[in-house]
C-alpha positions as MATLAB code, in Angstrom:
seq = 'XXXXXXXXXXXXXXXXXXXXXXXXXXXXXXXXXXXXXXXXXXXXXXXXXXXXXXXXXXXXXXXXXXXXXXXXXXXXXXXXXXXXXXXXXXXXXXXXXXXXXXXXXXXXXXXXXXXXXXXXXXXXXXXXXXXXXXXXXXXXXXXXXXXXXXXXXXXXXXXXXXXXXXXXXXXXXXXXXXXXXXXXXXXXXXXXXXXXXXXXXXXXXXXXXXXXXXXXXXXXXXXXXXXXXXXXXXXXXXXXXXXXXXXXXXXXXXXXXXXXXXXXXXXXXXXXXXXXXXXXXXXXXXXXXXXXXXXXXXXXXXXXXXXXXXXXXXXXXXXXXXXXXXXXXXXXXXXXXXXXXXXXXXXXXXXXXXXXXXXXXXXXXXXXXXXXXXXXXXXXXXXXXXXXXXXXXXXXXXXXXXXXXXXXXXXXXXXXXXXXXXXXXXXXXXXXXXXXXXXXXXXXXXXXXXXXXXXXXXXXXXXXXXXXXXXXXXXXXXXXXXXXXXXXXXXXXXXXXXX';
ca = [
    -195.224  -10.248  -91.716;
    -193.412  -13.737  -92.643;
    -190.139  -12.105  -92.579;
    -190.199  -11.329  -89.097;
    -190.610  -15.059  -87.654;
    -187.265  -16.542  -87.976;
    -186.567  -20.441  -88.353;
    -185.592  -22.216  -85.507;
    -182.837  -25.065  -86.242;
    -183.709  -27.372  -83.981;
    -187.313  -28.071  -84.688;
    -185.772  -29.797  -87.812;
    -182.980  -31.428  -87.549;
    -184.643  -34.505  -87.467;
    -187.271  -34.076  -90.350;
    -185.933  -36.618  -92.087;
    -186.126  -40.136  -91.561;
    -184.914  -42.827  -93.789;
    -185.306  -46.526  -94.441;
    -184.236  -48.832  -97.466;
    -184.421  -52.735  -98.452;
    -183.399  -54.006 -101.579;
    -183.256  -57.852 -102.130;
    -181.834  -57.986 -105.639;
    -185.713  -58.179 -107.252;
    -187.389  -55.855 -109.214;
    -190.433  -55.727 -106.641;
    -190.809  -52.269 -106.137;
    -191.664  -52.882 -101.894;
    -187.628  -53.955 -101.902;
    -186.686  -50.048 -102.276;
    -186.513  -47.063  -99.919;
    -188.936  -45.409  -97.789;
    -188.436  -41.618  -96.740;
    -190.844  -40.477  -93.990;
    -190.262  -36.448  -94.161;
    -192.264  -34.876  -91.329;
    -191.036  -30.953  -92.711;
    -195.244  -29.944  -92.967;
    -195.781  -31.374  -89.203;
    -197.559  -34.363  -90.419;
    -195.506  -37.865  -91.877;
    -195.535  -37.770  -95.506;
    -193.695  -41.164  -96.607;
    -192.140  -41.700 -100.444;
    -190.297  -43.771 -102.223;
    -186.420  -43.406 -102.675;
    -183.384  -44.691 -104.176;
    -180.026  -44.903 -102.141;
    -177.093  -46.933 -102.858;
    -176.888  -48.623  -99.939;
    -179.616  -50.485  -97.381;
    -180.783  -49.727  -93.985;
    -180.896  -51.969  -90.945;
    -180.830  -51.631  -87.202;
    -177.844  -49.208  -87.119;
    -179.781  -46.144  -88.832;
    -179.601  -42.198  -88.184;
    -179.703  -38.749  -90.195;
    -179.592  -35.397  -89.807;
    -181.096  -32.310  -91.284;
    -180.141  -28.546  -91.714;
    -182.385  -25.450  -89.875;
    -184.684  -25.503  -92.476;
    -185.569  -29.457  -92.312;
    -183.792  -30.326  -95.669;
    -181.566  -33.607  -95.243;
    -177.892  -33.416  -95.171;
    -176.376  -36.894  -94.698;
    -177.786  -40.192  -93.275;
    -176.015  -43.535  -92.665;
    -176.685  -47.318  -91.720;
    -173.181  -47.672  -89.383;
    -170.927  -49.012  -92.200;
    -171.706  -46.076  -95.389;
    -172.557  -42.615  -94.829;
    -175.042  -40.693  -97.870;
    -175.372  -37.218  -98.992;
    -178.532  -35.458  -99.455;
    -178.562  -36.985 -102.783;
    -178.321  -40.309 -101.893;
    -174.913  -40.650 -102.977;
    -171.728  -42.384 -100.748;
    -170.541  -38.940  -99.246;
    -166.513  -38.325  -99.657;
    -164.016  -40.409  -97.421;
    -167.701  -41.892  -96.232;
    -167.457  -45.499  -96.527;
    -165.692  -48.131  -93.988;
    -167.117  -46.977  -90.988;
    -166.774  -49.080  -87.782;
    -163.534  -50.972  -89.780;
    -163.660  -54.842  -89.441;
    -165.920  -54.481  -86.468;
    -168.852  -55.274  -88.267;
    -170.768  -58.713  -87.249;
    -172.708  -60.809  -90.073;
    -172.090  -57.825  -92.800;
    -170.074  -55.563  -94.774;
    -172.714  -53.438  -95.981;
    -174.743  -52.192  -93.012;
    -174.335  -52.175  -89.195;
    -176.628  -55.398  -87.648;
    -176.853  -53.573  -84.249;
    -179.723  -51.413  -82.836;
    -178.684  -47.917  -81.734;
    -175.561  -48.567  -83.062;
    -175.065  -45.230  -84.328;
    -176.315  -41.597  -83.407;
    -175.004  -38.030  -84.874;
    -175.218  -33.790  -83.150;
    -174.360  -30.820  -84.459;
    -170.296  -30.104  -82.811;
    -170.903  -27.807  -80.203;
    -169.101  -24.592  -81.114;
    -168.118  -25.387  -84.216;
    -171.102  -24.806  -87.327;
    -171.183  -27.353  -90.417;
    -169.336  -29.801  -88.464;
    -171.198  -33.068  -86.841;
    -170.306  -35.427  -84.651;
    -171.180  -39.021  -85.637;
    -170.719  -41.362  -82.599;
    -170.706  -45.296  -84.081;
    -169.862  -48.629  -81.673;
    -168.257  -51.634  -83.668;
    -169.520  -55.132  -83.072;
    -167.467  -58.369  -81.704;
    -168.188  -61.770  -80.431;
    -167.313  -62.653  -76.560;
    -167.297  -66.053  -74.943;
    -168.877  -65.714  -71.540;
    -168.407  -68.497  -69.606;
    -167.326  -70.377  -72.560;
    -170.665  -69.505  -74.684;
    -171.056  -67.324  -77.506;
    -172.535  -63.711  -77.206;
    -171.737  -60.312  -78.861;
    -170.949  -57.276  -77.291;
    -169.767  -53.552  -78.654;
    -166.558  -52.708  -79.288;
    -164.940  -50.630  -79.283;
    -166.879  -47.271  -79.472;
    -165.518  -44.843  -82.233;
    -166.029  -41.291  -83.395;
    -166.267  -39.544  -86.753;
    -166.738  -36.118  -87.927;
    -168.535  -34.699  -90.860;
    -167.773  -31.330  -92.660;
    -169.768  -29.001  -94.780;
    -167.234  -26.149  -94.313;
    -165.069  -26.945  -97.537;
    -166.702  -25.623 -100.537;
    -165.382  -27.952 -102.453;
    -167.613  -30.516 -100.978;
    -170.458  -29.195 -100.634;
    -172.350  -32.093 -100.100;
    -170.218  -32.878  -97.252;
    -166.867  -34.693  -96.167;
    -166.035  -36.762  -94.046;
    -162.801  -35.688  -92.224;
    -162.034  -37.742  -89.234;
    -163.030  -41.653  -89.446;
    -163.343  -44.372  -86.838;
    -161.531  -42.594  -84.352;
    -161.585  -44.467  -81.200;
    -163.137  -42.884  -77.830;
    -162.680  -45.804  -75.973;
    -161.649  -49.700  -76.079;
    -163.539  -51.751  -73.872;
    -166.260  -54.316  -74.087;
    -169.558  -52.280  -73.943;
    -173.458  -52.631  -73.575;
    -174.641  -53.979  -77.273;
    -175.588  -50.508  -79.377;
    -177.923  -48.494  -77.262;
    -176.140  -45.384  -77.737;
    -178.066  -42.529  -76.825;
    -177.626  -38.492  -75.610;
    -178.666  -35.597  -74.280;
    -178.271  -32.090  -73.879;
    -175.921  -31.027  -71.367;
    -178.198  -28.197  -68.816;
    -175.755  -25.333  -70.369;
    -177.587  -26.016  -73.800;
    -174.887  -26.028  -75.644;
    -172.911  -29.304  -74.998;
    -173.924  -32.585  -74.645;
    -173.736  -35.887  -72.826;
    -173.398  -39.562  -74.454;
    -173.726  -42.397  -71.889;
    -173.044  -45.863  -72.363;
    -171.816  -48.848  -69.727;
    -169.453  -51.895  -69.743;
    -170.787  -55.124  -71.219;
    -173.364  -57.050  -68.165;
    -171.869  -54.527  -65.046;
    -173.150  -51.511  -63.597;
    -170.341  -49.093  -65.209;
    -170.714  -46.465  -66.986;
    -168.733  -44.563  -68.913;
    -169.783  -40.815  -69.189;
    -168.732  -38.665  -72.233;
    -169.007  -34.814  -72.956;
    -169.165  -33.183  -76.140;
    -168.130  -29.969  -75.732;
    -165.876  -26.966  -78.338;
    -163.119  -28.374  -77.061;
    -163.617  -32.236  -78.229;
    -164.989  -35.477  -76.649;
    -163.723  -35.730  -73.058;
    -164.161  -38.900  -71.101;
    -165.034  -37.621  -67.417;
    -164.772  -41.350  -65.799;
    -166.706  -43.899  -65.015;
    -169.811  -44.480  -62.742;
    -170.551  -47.756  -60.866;
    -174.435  -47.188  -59.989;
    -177.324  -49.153  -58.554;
    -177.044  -52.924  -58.954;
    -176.072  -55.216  -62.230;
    -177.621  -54.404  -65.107;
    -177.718  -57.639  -67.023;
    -176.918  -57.164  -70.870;
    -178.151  -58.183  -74.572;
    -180.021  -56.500  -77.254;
    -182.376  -53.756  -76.696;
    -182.898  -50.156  -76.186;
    -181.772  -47.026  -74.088;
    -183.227  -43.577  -74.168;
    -183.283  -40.278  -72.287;
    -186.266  -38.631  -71.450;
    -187.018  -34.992  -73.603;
    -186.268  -32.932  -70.557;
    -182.903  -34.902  -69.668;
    -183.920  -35.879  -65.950;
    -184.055  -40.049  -66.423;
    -182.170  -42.431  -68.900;
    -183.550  -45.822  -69.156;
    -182.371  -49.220  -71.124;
    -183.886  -52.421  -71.429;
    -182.394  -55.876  -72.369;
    -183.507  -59.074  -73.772;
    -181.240  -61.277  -71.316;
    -182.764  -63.985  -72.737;
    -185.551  -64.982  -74.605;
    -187.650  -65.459  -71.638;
    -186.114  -62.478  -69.451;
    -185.747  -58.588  -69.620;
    -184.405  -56.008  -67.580;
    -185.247  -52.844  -67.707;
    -183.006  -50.194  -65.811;
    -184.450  -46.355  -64.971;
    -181.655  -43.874  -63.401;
    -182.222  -40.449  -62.428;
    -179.821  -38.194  -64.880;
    -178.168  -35.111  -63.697;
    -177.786  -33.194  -66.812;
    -174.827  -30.622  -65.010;
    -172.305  -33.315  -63.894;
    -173.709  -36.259  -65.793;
    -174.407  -38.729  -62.710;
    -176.937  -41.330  -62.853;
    -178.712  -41.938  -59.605;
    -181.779  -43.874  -58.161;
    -181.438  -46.997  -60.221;
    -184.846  -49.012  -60.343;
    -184.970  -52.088  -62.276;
    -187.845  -54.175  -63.541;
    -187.386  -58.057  -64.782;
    -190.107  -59.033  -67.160;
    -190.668  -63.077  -67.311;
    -193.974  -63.374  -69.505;
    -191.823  -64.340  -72.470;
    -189.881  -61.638  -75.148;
    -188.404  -62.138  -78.337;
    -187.478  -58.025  -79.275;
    -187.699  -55.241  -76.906;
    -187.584  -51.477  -77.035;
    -188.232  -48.234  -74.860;
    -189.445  -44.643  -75.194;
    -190.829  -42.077  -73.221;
    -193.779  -39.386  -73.627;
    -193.026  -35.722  -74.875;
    -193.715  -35.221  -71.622;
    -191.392  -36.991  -69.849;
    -193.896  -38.320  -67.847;
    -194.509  -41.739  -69.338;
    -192.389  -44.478  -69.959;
    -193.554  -47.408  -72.596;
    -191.786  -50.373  -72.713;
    -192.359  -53.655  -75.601;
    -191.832  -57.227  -76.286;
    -192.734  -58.175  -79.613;
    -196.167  -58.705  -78.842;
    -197.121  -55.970  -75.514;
    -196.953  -52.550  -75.211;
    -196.906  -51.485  -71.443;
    -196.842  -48.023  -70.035;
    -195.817  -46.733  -66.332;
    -196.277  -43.578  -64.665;
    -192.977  -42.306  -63.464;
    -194.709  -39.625  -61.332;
    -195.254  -42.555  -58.707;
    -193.281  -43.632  -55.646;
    -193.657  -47.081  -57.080;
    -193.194  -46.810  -61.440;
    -193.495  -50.534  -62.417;
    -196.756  -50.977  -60.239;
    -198.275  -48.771  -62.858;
    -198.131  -50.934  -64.742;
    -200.891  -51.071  -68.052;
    -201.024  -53.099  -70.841;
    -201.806  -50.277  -73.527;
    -201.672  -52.428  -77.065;
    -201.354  -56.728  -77.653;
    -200.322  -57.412  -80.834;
    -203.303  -58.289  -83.545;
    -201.980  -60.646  -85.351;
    -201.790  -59.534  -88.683;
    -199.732  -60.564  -91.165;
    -198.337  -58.855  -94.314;
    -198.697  -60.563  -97.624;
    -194.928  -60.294  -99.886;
    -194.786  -61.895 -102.807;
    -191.365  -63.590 -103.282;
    -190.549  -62.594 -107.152;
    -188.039  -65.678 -107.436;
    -190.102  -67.921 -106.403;
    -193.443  -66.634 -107.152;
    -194.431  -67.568 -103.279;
    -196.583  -65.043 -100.891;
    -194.976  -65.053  -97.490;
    -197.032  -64.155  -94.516;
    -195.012  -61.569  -92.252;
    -195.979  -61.311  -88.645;
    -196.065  -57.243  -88.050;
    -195.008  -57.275  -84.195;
    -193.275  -54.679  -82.046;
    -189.902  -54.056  -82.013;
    -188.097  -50.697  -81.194;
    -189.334  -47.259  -80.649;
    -188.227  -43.333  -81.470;
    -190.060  -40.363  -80.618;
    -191.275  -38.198  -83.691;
    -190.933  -34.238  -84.363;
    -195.012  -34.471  -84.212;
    -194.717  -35.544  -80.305;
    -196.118  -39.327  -81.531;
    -194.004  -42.199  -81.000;
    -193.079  -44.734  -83.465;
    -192.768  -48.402  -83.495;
    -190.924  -50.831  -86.085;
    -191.652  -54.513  -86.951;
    -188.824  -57.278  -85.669;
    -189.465  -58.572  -89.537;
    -189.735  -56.676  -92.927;
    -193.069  -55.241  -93.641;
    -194.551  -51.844  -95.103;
    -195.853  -50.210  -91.836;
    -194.939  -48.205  -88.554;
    -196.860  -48.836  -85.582;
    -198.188  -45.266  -83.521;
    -198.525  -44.348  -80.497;
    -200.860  -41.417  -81.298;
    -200.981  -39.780  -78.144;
    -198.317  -40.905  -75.980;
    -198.978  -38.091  -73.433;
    -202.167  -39.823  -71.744;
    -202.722  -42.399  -69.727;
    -203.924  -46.341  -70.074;
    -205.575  -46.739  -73.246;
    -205.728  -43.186  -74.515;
    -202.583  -43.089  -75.383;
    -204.229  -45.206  -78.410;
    -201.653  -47.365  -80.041;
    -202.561  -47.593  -83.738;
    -200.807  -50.734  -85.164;
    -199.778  -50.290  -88.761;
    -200.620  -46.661  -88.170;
    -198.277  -45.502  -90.953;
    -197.728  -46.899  -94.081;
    -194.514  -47.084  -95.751;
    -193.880  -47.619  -99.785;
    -191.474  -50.530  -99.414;
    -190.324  -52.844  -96.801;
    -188.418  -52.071  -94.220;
    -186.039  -54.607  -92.210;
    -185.647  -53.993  -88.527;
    -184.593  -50.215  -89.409;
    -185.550  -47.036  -87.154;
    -183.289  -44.211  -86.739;
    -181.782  -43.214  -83.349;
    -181.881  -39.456  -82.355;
    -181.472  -37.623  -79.528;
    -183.811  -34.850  -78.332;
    -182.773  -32.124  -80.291;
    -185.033  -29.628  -79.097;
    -184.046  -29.492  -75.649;
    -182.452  -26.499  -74.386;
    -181.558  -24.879  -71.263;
    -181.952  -25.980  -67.444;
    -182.918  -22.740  -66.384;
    -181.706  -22.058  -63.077;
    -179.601  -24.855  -62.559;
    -176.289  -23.940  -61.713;
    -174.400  -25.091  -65.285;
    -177.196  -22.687  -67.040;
    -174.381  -20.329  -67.267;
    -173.955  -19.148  -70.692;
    -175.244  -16.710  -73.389;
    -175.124  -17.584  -76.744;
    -176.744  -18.825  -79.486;
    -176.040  -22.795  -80.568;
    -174.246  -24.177  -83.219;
    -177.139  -24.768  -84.787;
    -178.544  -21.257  -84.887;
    -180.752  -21.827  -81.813;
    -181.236  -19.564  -79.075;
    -181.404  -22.323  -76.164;
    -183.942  -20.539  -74.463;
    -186.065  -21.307  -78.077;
    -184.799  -24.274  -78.073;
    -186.640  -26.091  -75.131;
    -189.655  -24.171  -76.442;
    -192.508  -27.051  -78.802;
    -195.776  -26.377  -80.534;
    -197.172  -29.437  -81.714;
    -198.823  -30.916  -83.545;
    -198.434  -28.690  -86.186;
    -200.285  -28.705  -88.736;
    -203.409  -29.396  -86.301;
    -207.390  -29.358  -86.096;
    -207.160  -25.953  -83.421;
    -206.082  -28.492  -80.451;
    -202.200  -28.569  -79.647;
    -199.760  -28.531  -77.183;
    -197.134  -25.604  -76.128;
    -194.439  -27.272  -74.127;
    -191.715  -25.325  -72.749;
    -188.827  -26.272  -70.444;
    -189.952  -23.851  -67.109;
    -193.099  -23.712  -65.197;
    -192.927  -19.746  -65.531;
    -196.246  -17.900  -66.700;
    -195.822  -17.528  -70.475;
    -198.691  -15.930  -72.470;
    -199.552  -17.525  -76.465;
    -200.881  -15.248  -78.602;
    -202.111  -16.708  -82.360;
    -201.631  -13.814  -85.307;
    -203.396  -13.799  -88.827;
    -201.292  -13.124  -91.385;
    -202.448   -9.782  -91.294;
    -201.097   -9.191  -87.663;
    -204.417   -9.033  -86.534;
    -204.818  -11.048  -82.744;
    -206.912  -14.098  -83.092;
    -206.306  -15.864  -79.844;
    -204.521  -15.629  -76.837;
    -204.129  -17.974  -73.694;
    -202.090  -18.277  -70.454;
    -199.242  -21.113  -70.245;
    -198.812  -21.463  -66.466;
    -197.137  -24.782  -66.419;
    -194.611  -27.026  -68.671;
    -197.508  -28.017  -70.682;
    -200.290  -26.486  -72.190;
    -203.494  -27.661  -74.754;
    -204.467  -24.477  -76.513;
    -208.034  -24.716  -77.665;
    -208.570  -22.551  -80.875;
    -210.816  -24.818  -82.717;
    -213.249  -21.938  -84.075;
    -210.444  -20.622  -86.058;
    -210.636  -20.771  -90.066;
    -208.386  -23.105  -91.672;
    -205.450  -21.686  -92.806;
    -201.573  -20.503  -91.835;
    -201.294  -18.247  -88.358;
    -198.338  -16.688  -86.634;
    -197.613  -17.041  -83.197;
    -195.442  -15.460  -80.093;
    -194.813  -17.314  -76.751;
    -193.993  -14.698  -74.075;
    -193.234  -14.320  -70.909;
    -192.009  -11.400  -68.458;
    -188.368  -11.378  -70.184;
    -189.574  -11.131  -73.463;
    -189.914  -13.538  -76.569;
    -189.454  -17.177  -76.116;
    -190.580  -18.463  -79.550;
    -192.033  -17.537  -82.404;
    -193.108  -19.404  -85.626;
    -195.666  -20.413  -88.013;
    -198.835  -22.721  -87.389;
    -201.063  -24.255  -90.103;
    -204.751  -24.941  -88.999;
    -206.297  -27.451  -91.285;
];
């Protein structure tokens, strides 16, 4: 019965996520932190690298959920925590305040090459000061590529055969690199704009290479500093915020066309009340968008004619502070555990970092409701050392398809050993209590039907819409199979754990 439910590649590809802090003491919170999320749940453990984590922090994982390489923007590790072959030096000089890791948030994101299995794409933007009207400020430049192979057998644990190749040189929006799935499935689309303008360049990643298809000049000025940018999971908006100053933030919602990679419909927000870190995500089901300061969480309903007057305050920081003791000095520091930036788990929760080191992710348990129920847990996961301003930066892996759009064109399976129509295809969470969502990319009738490992039918339920809660909470704990149908045949099969 097992052997019939194949795995699906991009439900893990980013399993694992990674964090590390090291401070020259023996305290054992100044190590590394790995939050693996392979059994549907976090499970976080202590690590050794040989190199720490900061802002500039991603990873990616194999089809079955088992880590292949992550990096912090400068040094790039193997799955045994090791500096992988040719993988030091990235981003050259263009490294502000130091050597050893990348000080820039989003300043580094990595996909499977289109076409082209065991290689990966590792898109990284290099750091330099500007003078603005004679006054100091930092943008990105310039923005580089790098490519990682698992191909040669004499590396298996990976090489790195291309290095800080440059894509462009121009000054650029500070980090906030971020992609999406082009609506063929298969390729994909990085977006980023021209430092304090309303330019953007548009890239896509295709077999054939990174192509540079222009760039856009959209909506109004979209004033610049440090902060966040993020697609949607279904592709349709892109959003970035930034801390203009420490008073002012913008934050800037497009409409995305996922065929010819246009933004459109530019909205933009200025928040006055005061902000000293801010970061963006949006619900699994692309419905929500939450946007912090350091000590707010706010969420808006983009289903409205009018998002921002939505507007609801959905956490305020507690103030709680961690206790560190200091083993120089032998002095307890009190750390202020505030909001910083955000990334969207495998588990369909998203997760919050601290703007100082401490030994806790905030949650947003169920990002998917509205106003309070979306019940922000602060500290809501515990990590087993500090972690300093690090969360890594993924795209949405799991997105497939546009189906009946006209660039949903091709048949094939992706690099990654995903059919695309699979792909856009999520059952979380998983493991679960009986309650859990099937989300899947068209509003065609699909039927669920839950298996015993016997093959005998335990439940079955219609999935009219994108999104679905399946109620099976009768059902003995234990491990179930599962087929989502629909007229065409198969869209997904896999394994669910009731517990």
């Amino acid at each position: 019965m097992i052997s019939v439910f194949p795995s699906f590649a991009q439900e893990n590809l980013d399993n694992v996520w990674l964090f590390g802090q090291f401070g020259g003491t023996a305290n054992p919170l100044f190590k590394g932190s790995i939050v693996d999320f392979t059994t549907g749940e976090p499970v976080s453990v202590t690590h050794t690298v040989t190199f720490e984590m900061d802002m500039a922090n991603t990873s990616i994982c194999d089809e079955s959920g088992n880590l292949l390489f992550y990096t912090n923007g400068r040094y790039i590790g193997n799955a045994e925590h090791e500096i992988m072959e040719n993988g030091g030096e990235l981003n050259n000089e263009y490294s502000i305040g130091s050597d050893q890791y990348l000080i820039l948030r989003q300043g580094i994101i990595t996909i499977p090459k289109p076409g082209n299995p065991g290689h990966y794409y590792l898109f990284h933007a290099g750091m330099i000061p500007i003078y603005p009207d004679g006054s100091l400020d930092v943008a990105s430049y310039p923005l580089f590529s790098s490519t990682v192979d698992f191909n040669d057998t004499n590396f298996p644990l990976g090489k790195v055969v291309d290095k800080n190749s440059i894509i462009v040189e121009d000054t650029l929006n500070l980090g906030k690199l971020t992609m999406t799935r082009h609506a063929n499935g298969r390729d994909w689309w990085l977006i980023t704009s021209q430092w304090n303008t309303n330019r953007y360049y548009r890239f896509l990643i295709n077999p054939n290479g990174i192509e540079n298809i222009g760039i856009q000049e959209v909506g109004t000025q979209a004033y610049e500093g440090g902060g966040q940018a993020v697609f949607s999971p279904d592709g349709s908006m892109y959003a970035h915020v930034s801390l203009n100053t420490f008073q002012n933030s913008y934050v800037n919602l497009y409409n995305f066309d996922r065929c010819t990679g246009e933004l459109s419909n530019h909205r933009q927000y200025e928040y006055t009340d005061g902000a000293s870190a801010v970061g963006l995500g949006f619900s699994p089901n692309s419905r929500y968008l939450y946007f912090n300061n350091s000590i707010k969480i706010f969420q808006y309903d983009l289903f409205a004619d009018d998002v921002w007057a939505t507007e609801q305050l959905v956490a305020e920081y507690d103030g709680y502070e961690e206790e560190v003791l200091n083993d120089a000095s032998g002095a307890t520091f009190h750390i202020p555990t505030t909001f910083f930036l955000q990334q969207l788990g495998p588990d369909g929760k998203i997760y919050l970092n601290a703007t100082n080191s401490v030994s806790s992710l905030h949650v947003i348990d169920q990002p998917n409701e509205a106003g309070a129920a979306c019940n922000v847990i602060q500290r809501g996961l515990d990590l087993p050392a500090l972690n300093r301003f690090s969360l890594p930066n993924f795209p949405n892996y799991r997105l497939g398809r546009l189906e009946g759009s006209p660039c949903d064109t091709l048949d094939f399976t992706s690099t990654a050993g995903v059919p695309a129509s699979e792909a856009a295809v999520r059952v979380y969470p998983n493991p679960n209590e009986g309650y859990f969502t099937v989300a899947k990319s068209s509003h065609r009738l699909a039927v669920f039907r839950l298996y015993s490992t016997t093959g005998q039918s335990v439940h079955e339920q219609p999935c009219p819409g994108r999104e679905t809660v399946i109620t099976a909470a009768d059902l003995p704990k234990g491990v179930y199979f599962y087929h989502l149908s629909d007229e065409e045949g198969i869209l997904k099969s896999g394994k669910l754990i009731v517990n």
